[in-house]
PDB file of C-alpha atoms in Angstrom:
ATOM      1  CA  MET A 154       0.000   0.000   0.000  1.00 83.00           C
ATOM      2  CA  THR A 155       1.366   3.399  -0.910  1.00 89.00           C
ATOM      3  CA  LEU A 156      -1.521   5.790  -0.236  1.00 92.00           C
ATOM      4  CA  VAL A 157      -4.454   6.108   2.167  1.00 94.00           C
ATOM      5  CA  THR A 158      -6.929   8.930   1.563  1.00 95.00           C
ATOM      6  CA  LEU A 159      -9.148  10.044   4.421  1.00 95.00           C
ATOM      7  CA  GLY A 160     -12.398  11.786   3.576  1.00 95.00           C
ATOM      8  CA  VAL A 161     -12.797  14.951   5.632  1.00 94.00           C
ATOM      9  CA  HIS A 162     -15.564  17.506   6.110  1.00 93.00           C
ATOM     10  CA  ASP A 163     -13.291  20.543   6.514  1.00 94.00           C
ATOM     11  CA  LEU A 164      -9.853  20.280   4.896  1.00 93.00           C
ATOM     12  CA  SER A 165      -8.354  23.224   6.772  1.00 91.00           C
ATOM     13  CA  ARG A 166      -9.490  21.861  10.155  1.00 94.00           C
ATOM     14  CA  ALA A 167      -8.184  18.382   9.269  1.00 95.00           C
ATOM     15  CA  VAL A 168      -4.786  19.725   8.182  1.00 93.00           C
ATOM     16  CA  THR A 169      -4.540  21.745  11.396  1.00 94.00           C
ATOM     17  CA  PHE A 170      -5.378  18.623  13.437  1.00 97.00           C
ATOM     18  CA  TYR A 171      -2.742  16.415  11.786  1.00 96.00           C
ATOM     19  CA  GLU A 172      -0.131  19.162  11.939  1.00 95.00           C
ATOM     20  CA  ALA A 173      -0.810  19.407  15.694  1.00 96.00           C
ATOM     21  CA  LEU A 174       0.125  15.707  15.871  1.00 95.00           C
ATOM     22  CA  GLY A 175       3.496  16.617  14.372  1.00 94.00           C
ATOM     23  CA  TRP A 176       2.769  15.709  10.749  1.00 93.00           C
ATOM     24  CA  GLU A 177       4.017  18.068   8.064  1.00 89.00           C
ATOM     25  CA  ALA A 178       1.754  18.811   5.105  1.00 87.00           C
ATOM     26  CA  HIS A 179       3.574  18.426   1.798  1.00 84.00           C
ATOM     27  CA  THR A 180       3.684  21.581  -0.279  1.00 64.00           C
ATOM     28  CA  ALA A 181       2.288  19.773  -3.337  1.00 62.00           C
ATOM     29  CA  SER A 182      -1.490  19.908  -3.181  1.00 67.00           C
ATOM     30  CA  VAL A 183      -4.105  19.524  -5.889  1.00 65.00           C
ATOM     31  CA  GLY A 184      -5.780  22.925  -6.277  1.00 71.00           C
ATOM     32  CA  GLY A 185      -5.920  23.428  -2.531  1.00 79.00           C
ATOM     33  CA  GLU A 186      -8.429  20.565  -2.331  1.00 88.00           C
ATOM     34  CA  VAL A 187      -6.147  17.744  -1.186  1.00 92.00           C
ATOM     35  CA  ALA A 188      -3.403  17.725   1.437  1.00 92.00           C
ATOM     36  CA  PHE A 189      -0.611  15.138   1.461  1.00 92.00           C
ATOM     37  CA  PHE A 190       1.496  13.928   4.385  1.00 93.00           C
ATOM     38  CA  ASP A 191       4.593  11.723   4.208  1.00 89.00           C
ATOM     39  CA  ALA A 192       3.895   8.799   6.527  1.00 88.00           C
ATOM     40  CA  GLY A 193       7.261   7.048   6.396  1.00 82.00           C
ATOM     41  CA  GLY A 194       7.126   5.091   3.162  1.00 82.00           C
ATOM     42  CA  MET A 195       3.529   5.821   2.284  1.00 88.00           C
ATOM     43  CA  VAL A 196       1.327   8.878   1.823  1.00 92.00           C
ATOM     44  CA  VAL A 197      -1.743   9.913   3.800  1.00 94.00           C
ATOM     45  CA  ALA A 198      -3.998  12.270   1.873  1.00 94.00           C
ATOM     46  CA  LEU A 199      -6.907  14.369   3.142  1.00 94.00           C
ATOM     47  CA  TRP A 200      -9.677  15.159   0.665  1.00 93.00           C
ATOM     48  CA  GLY A 201     -13.284  16.267   0.895  1.00 93.00           C
ATOM     49  CA  ARG A 202     -15.422  13.328   1.998  1.00 93.00           C
ATOM     50  CA  ASP A 203     -18.084  13.966  -0.657  1.00 93.00           C
ATOM     51  CA  LYS A 204     -15.506  14.193  -3.441  1.00 92.00           C
ATOM     52  CA  LEU A 205     -13.729  11.054  -2.241  1.00 93.00           C
ATOM     53  CA  ALA A 206     -17.002   9.106  -2.187  1.00 93.00           C
ATOM     54  CA  GLU A 207     -17.903  10.276  -5.694  1.00 93.00           C
ATOM     55  CA  ASP A 208     -14.426   9.468  -7.024  1.00 90.00           C
ATOM     56  CA  SER A 209     -14.530   6.024  -5.379  1.00 92.00           C
ATOM     57  CA  GLY A 210     -17.974   5.222  -6.754  1.00 94.00           C
ATOM     58  CA  VAL A 211     -19.595   4.672  -3.360  1.00 92.00           C
ATOM     59  CA  VAL A 212     -22.521   6.071  -1.436  1.00 91.00           C
ATOM     60  CA  ASP A 213     -21.402   7.634   1.838  1.00 87.00           C
ATOM     61  CA  PRO A 214     -23.901   6.910   4.610  1.00 87.00           C
ATOM     62  CA  GLY A 215     -21.872   9.254   6.836  1.00 82.00           C
ATOM     63  CA  GLY A 216     -20.915   6.673   9.443  1.00 81.00           C
ATOM     64  CA  TRP A 217     -17.865   4.687  10.341  1.00 81.00           C
ATOM     65  CA  GLY A 218     -16.576   2.808   7.307  1.00 83.00           C
ATOM     66  CA  GLY A 219     -15.339  -0.350   9.018  1.00 82.00           C
ATOM     67  CA  VAL A 220     -11.664   0.709   9.034  1.00 89.00           C
ATOM     68  CA  THR A 221      -9.379   1.617  11.920  1.00 94.00           C
ATOM     69  CA  LEU A 222      -5.941   3.050  11.203  1.00 95.00           C
ATOM     70  CA  ALA A 223      -3.013   2.249  13.489  1.00 94.00           C
ATOM     71  CA  HIS A 224       0.319   3.690  14.515  1.00 94.00           C
ATOM     72  CA  ASN A 225       2.828   1.448  16.282  1.00 95.00           C
ATOM     73  CA  VAL A 226       5.411   2.849  18.655  1.00 95.00           C
ATOM     74  CA  SER A 227       8.163   1.363  20.821  1.00 95.00           C
ATOM     75  CA  GLU A 228       7.189   2.314  24.365  1.00 96.00           C
ATOM     76  CA  PRO A 229       3.950   2.649  26.376  1.00 98.00           C
ATOM     77  CA  ALA A 230       4.907   6.236  27.284  1.00 98.00           C
ATOM     78  CA  GLU A 231       4.765   7.080  23.555  1.00 97.00           C
ATOM     79  CA  VAL A 232       1.197   5.759  23.364  1.00 98.00           C
ATOM     80  CA  ASP A 233       0.202   7.937  26.323  1.00 98.00           C
ATOM     81  CA  ALA A 234       1.929  11.001  24.850  1.00 98.00           C
ATOM     82  CA  ILE A 235       0.341  10.616  21.395  1.00 98.00           C
ATOM     83  CA  LEU A 236      -3.127  10.183  22.896  1.00 98.00           C
ATOM     84  CA  ALA A 237      -2.607  13.331  24.990  1.00 98.00           C
ATOM     85  CA  VAL A 238      -1.470  15.344  21.953  1.00 98.00           C
ATOM     86  CA  ALA A 239      -4.399  14.045  19.896  1.00 98.00           C
ATOM     87  CA  ARG A 240      -6.877  14.983  22.655  1.00 98.00           C
ATOM     88  CA  ALA A 241      -5.369  18.477  22.919  1.00 98.00           C
ATOM     89  CA  ALA A 242      -5.672  18.851  19.121  1.00 97.00           C
ATOM     90  CA  GLY A 243      -9.385  18.002  19.187  1.00 97.00           C
ATOM     91  CA  ALA A 244      -9.597  14.209  19.033  1.00 98.00           C
ATOM     92  CA  ILE A 245     -11.831  12.115  21.246  1.00 97.00           C
ATOM     93  CA  VAL A 246      -9.993   9.381  23.119  1.00 98.00           C
ATOM     94  CA  ALA A 247     -12.332   6.443  22.528  1.00 97.00           C
ATOM     95  CA  ARG A 248     -10.272   3.912  24.477  1.00 97.00           C
ATOM     96  CA  SER A 249      -7.741   4.977  27.067  1.00 98.00           C
ATOM     97  CA  ALA A 250      -4.324   3.364  26.855  1.00 98.00           C
ATOM     98  CA  ALA A 251      -4.009   0.121  28.798  1.00 98.00           C
ATOM     99  CA  PRO A 252      -2.332  -3.276  28.628  1.00 98.00           C
ATOM    100  CA  THR A 253      -3.911  -5.562  26.021  1.00 96.00           C
ATOM    101  CA  PRO A 254      -4.823  -9.260  26.176  1.00 93.00           C
ATOM    102  CA  TRP A 255      -2.192  -9.935  23.490  1.00 91.00           C
ATOM    103  CA  GLY A 256       0.658  -8.563  25.633  1.00 95.00           C
ATOM    104  CA  GLY A 257       0.857  -5.084  24.171  1.00 96.00           C
ATOM    105  CA  TYR A 258      -0.302  -1.644  25.236  1.00 98.00           C
ATOM    106  CA  SER A 259      -2.714   0.479  23.228  1.00 97.00           C
ATOM    107  CA  GLY A 260      -5.388   3.137  23.124  1.00 97.00           C
ATOM    108  CA  VAL A 261      -7.611   4.675  20.436  1.00 98.00           C
ATOM    109  CA  PHE A 262      -8.378   8.253  19.445  1.00 97.00           C
ATOM    110  CA  VAL A 263     -10.954   9.406  16.916  1.00 97.00           C
ATOM    111  CA  ASP A 264      -9.997  12.387  14.739  1.00 97.00           C
ATOM    112  CA  PRO A 265     -12.432  15.278  14.159  1.00 95.00           C
ATOM    113  CA  ASP A 266     -13.799  13.535  11.040  1.00 94.00           C
ATOM    114  CA  GLY A 267     -14.536  10.261  12.812  1.00 94.00           C
ATOM    115  CA  HIS A 268     -11.473   8.253  11.714  1.00 96.00           C
ATOM    116  CA  PRO A 269     -10.338   5.974  14.573  1.00 96.00           C
ATOM    117  CA  TRP A 270      -6.610   5.557  15.168  1.00 96.00           C
ATOM    118  CA  GLU A 271      -5.141   2.887  17.416  1.00 97.00           C
ATOM    119  CA  VAL A 272      -1.778   3.789  18.939  1.00 97.00           C
ATOM    120  CA  ALA A 273      -0.017   0.641  20.113  1.00 97.00           C
ATOM    121  CA  VAL A 274       3.072  -1.106  21.349  1.00 97.00           C
ATOM    122  CA  ASN A 275       3.028  -4.631  19.940  1.00 95.00           C
ATOM    123  CA  PRO A 276       5.801  -6.834  21.346  1.00 93.00           C
ATOM    124  CA  GLY A 277       5.250  -9.310  18.500  1.00 91.00           C
ATOM    125  CA  TRP A 278       6.030  -6.613  15.928  1.00 90.00           C
ATOM    126  CA  PRO A 279       9.316  -4.954  16.885  1.00 90.00           C
ATOM    127  CA  LEU A 280      10.022  -1.721  15.031  1.00 92.00           C
ATOM    128  CA  ASP A 281      13.107  -1.412  12.858  1.00 91.00           C
ATOM    129  CA  ALA A 282      15.385   1.646  12.821  1.00 91.00           C
ATOM    130  CA  ASP A 283      12.934   3.419  10.487  1.00 87.00           C
ATOM    131  CA  GLY A 284       9.967   2.725  12.764  1.00 86.00           C
ATOM    132  CA  ARG A 285       8.465   0.062  10.509  1.00 86.00           C
ATOM    133  CA  PRO A 286       6.958  -3.034  12.180  1.00 88.00           C
ATOM    134  CA  GLN A 287       8.695  -6.325  11.588  1.00 88.00           C
ATOM    135  CA  LEU A 288       6.119  -9.109  11.378  1.00 86.00           C
ATOM    136  CA  ASN A 289       7.388 -12.236  13.068  1.00 70.00           C
TER     137      ASN A 289
END
């Protein structure tokens, strides 16, 4: 996978939210309608939800689309810190960070457009020097 596009209701608000998480919007944007972020080997794009639905050939019922995004980190303190930054930027923390039944540590925040993000430490997926999980 090289690109994930998130449908958003207000592009400016969404860009501000992700920049508050420490992401840097790429200067190349399509007519001011799409924002791109380098996500370490792949791209995350933000685009109007209605335009994304039309382009994808789907009807948008406006609810959760059955997808949760995830960000793996190395230490539980990083999970706690990211959830705190996300909350301060306007996210709702849907599941506070805690130990998991599978031996990890994770929590979930929901961005202002309803996209859930799990932030996790997974001991079965150690991160390499570039922060990429190594599936064992």
